[in-house]
Tab-separated table of C-alpha atoms in Angstrom:
chain	number	residue	atom	x	y	z
A	14	MET	CA	-2.430	-28.406	-17.827
A	15	ARG	CA	-4.048	-25.558	-16.409
A	16	HIS	CA	-5.566	-23.832	-19.356
A	17	ARG	CA	-8.404	-21.437	-18.840
A	18	LYS	CA	-8.439	-22.227	-15.071
A	19	LYS	CA	-8.261	-18.636	-13.632
A	20	THR	CA	-9.437	-19.262	-10.002
A	21	VAL	CA	-6.866	-19.409	-7.402
A	22	LYS	CA	-7.860	-21.866	-4.619
A	23	LEU	CA	-5.764	-20.458	-1.822
A	24	GLY	CA	-6.216	-23.800	-0.057
A	25	ARG	CA	-9.702	-23.285	0.716
A	26	THR	CA	-13.188	-24.792	-0.258
A	27	SER	CA	-15.150	-22.652	-2.873
A	28	ALA	CA	-17.500	-21.369	-0.196
A	29	HIS	CA	-14.730	-20.190	2.168
A	30	ARG	CA	-12.978	-18.666	-0.417
A	31	ASN	CA	-15.791	-16.858	-1.647
A	32	GLU	CA	-16.295	-15.621	1.835
A	33	LEU	CA	-12.758	-14.676	2.535
A	34	LEU	CA	-12.596	-12.613	-0.929
A	35	SER	CA	-15.900	-11.127	0.190
A	36	ASN	CA	-14.733	-9.986	3.381
A	37	LEU	CA	-11.388	-8.783	1.896
A	38	VAL	CA	-13.081	-6.448	-0.302
A	39	CYS	CA	-15.674	-5.155	2.459
A	40	ALA	CA	-12.423	-4.185	4.420
A	41	LEU	CA	-10.923	-2.558	1.525
A	42	ILE	CA	-14.128	-0.497	0.865
A	43	ASP	CA	-14.307	0.374	4.871
A	44	ASN	CA	-10.787	1.033	5.351
A	45	LYS	CA	-9.639	2.183	2.080
A	46	ARG	CA	-6.485	-0.135	2.448
A	47	ILE	CA	-5.705	-3.706	3.991
A	48	LYS	CA	-2.601	-5.602	4.786
A	49	THR	CA	-2.636	-9.279	3.651
A	50	THR	CA	-0.677	-11.967	1.867
A	51	ALA	CA	0.154	-11.228	-1.652
A	52	PRO	CA	-1.853	-14.300	-2.994
A	53	LYS	CA	-5.046	-13.108	-1.097
A	54	ALA	CA	-4.498	-9.309	-2.353
A	55	LYS	CA	-4.097	-10.514	-5.981
A	56	ALA	CA	-7.435	-12.579	-5.942
A	57	ALA	CA	-9.310	-9.819	-3.981
A	58	ARG	CA	-8.113	-7.148	-6.415
A	59	SER	CA	-10.056	-8.954	-9.141
A	60	LEU	CA	-13.175	-8.799	-7.323
A	61	ALA	CA	-12.592	-5.310	-6.040
A	62	GLU	CA	-12.306	-4.013	-9.350
A	63	LYS	CA	-15.308	-5.976	-10.626
A	64	MET	CA	-17.334	-4.406	-7.810
A	65	VAL	CA	-16.317	-0.900	-8.782
A	66	THR	CA	-17.200	-1.567	-12.361
A	67	LEU	CA	-20.738	-2.580	-10.937
A	68	GLY	CA	-20.544	0.575	-8.619
A	69	LYS	CA	-20.101	2.757	-11.861
A	70	LYS	CA	-23.095	1.732	-13.653
A	71	GLY	CA	-25.167	2.397	-10.681
A	72	GLU	CA	-28.239	0.683	-11.557
A	73	LEU	CA	-30.578	-1.090	-8.979
A	74	ALA	CA	-29.754	-4.603	-10.699
A	75	ASN	CA	-25.997	-4.036	-10.125
A	76	ARG	CA	-26.553	-2.886	-6.628
A	77	ARG	CA	-28.305	-5.965	-5.887
A	78	GLN	CA	-25.630	-8.095	-7.481
A	79	ALA	CA	-22.984	-6.414	-5.508
A	80	ILE	CA	-24.945	-7.209	-2.298
A	81	SER	CA	-25.470	-10.731	-3.483
A	82	THR	CA	-21.588	-11.054	-3.922
A	83	LEU	CA	-20.247	-9.035	-0.803
A	84	LYS	CA	-23.231	-9.696	1.444
A	85	ASN	CA	-22.685	-6.325	3.396
A	86	GLU	CA	-25.247	-3.689	2.373
A	87	LYS	CA	-23.274	-0.943	4.319
A	88	SER	CA	-19.995	-1.768	2.317
A	89	VAL	CA	-22.017	-1.716	-0.874
A	90	LYS	CA	-23.643	1.445	-0.302
A	91	GLU	CA	-20.315	2.845	0.457
A	92	LEU	CA	-19.042	1.483	-2.694
A	93	PHE	CA	-21.782	3.023	-4.565
A	94	GLU	CA	-21.672	6.619	-3.309
A	95	VAL	CA	-18.170	7.255	-2.145
A	96	VAL	CA	-16.013	4.910	-4.011
A	97	ALA	CA	-17.370	4.523	-7.339
A	98	PRO	CA	-17.681	8.230	-8.437
A	99	VAL	CA	-13.950	8.737	-7.707
A	100	PHE	CA	-13.388	6.455	-10.551
A	101	ALA	CA	-16.062	7.446	-12.733
A	102	ASP	CA	-13.351	8.485	-15.601
A	103	ARG	CA	-11.361	5.734	-15.082
A	104	ASN	CA	-11.139	2.422	-17.331
A	105	GLY	CA	-10.005	-0.048	-14.879
A	106	GLY	CA	-6.876	-0.162	-12.594
A	107	TYR	CA	-8.704	1.036	-9.354
A	108	THR	CA	-6.632	-0.815	-6.905
A	109	ARG	CA	-2.606	-1.053	-6.538
A	110	ILE	CA	-0.587	-3.628	-4.436
A	111	ILE	CA	2.151	-2.355	-2.413
A	112	LYS	CA	4.931	-5.047	-1.455
A	113	LEU	CA	5.892	-4.654	2.389
A	114	GLY	CA	8.363	-7.692	2.586
A	115	ARG	CA	7.973	-11.023	4.343
A	116	ARG	CA	6.222	-11.876	7.737
A	117	ILE	CA	8.447	-12.932	10.310
A	118	SER	CA	6.499	-16.199	11.529
A	119	ASP	CA	6.167	-18.053	8.121
A	120	SER	CA	7.905	-15.725	5.691
A	121	SER	CA	4.886	-14.919	3.715
A	122	GLU	CA	5.136	-11.954	1.246
A	123	MET	CA	2.899	-9.196	2.996
A	124	VAL	CA	1.386	-6.560	0.834
A	125	LEU	CA	-0.778	-3.500	1.205
A	126	LEU	CA	-3.996	-3.463	-1.157
A	127	GLU	CA	-5.430	-0.004	-1.430
A	128	TRP	CA	-7.350	2.084	-3.962
A	129	SER	CA	-5.274	3.908	-6.510
A	130	GLU	CA	-6.825	7.113	-6.302
A	131	ALA	CA	-7.028	8.895	-3.049
A	132	ILE	CA	-10.368	8.623	-1.381
A	133	ALA	CA	-10.885	10.568	2.026
A	134	ALA	CA	-10.513	8.430	5.052
A	135	PRO	CA	-8.543	8.174	8.101
A	136	VAL	CA	-5.189	6.074	7.396
A	137	ALA	CA	-4.199	4.001	10.144
A	138	GLU	CA	-0.725	5.314	11.462
A	139	GLU	CA	0.231	1.542	11.814
A	140	ALA	CA	-0.109	1.063	8.104
A	141	ALA	CA	1.383	4.439	7.238
A	142	GLU	CA	4.633	3.516	9.405
A	143	GLU	CA	4.811	0.177	7.146
A	144	VAL	CA	4.710	2.120	4.055
A	145	ALA	CA	7.369	4.612	4.865
A	146	GLU	CA	9.573	1.700	6.375
A	147	ALA	CA	8.994	-0.297	2.823
A	148	ALA	CA	9.987	2.789	1.039
A	149	ALA	CA	13.049	3.419	3.104
A	150	GLU	CA	14.521	-0.266	2.219
């Protein structure tokens, strides 16, 4: 029975999984949206929302905890200065997952993981086209 076992293993060791999720969240902070597989996005969403909660608190201890988790000071700085203030009046639900369909090579379910509020950033033309195609289907 898997009662109270929340961790999604993703077929990796714990150290590899932690680094993968850290890199996904840093990419989300830097690029404002990322294209990945559904299980990775669902796992990264949890960590991203925890990091935004730390950013909303804004204390030095919270910043250090975020640096310890994400291991990228540049991303943490942007998280605390740009991303977290946008969600100051919101209680959770900081990210959304948009389904894009299946990848041709291995039929993995692909999704876009993005912030639920508009954060000023250049949107990649490729990702915008994929969203338009997904909406057309």
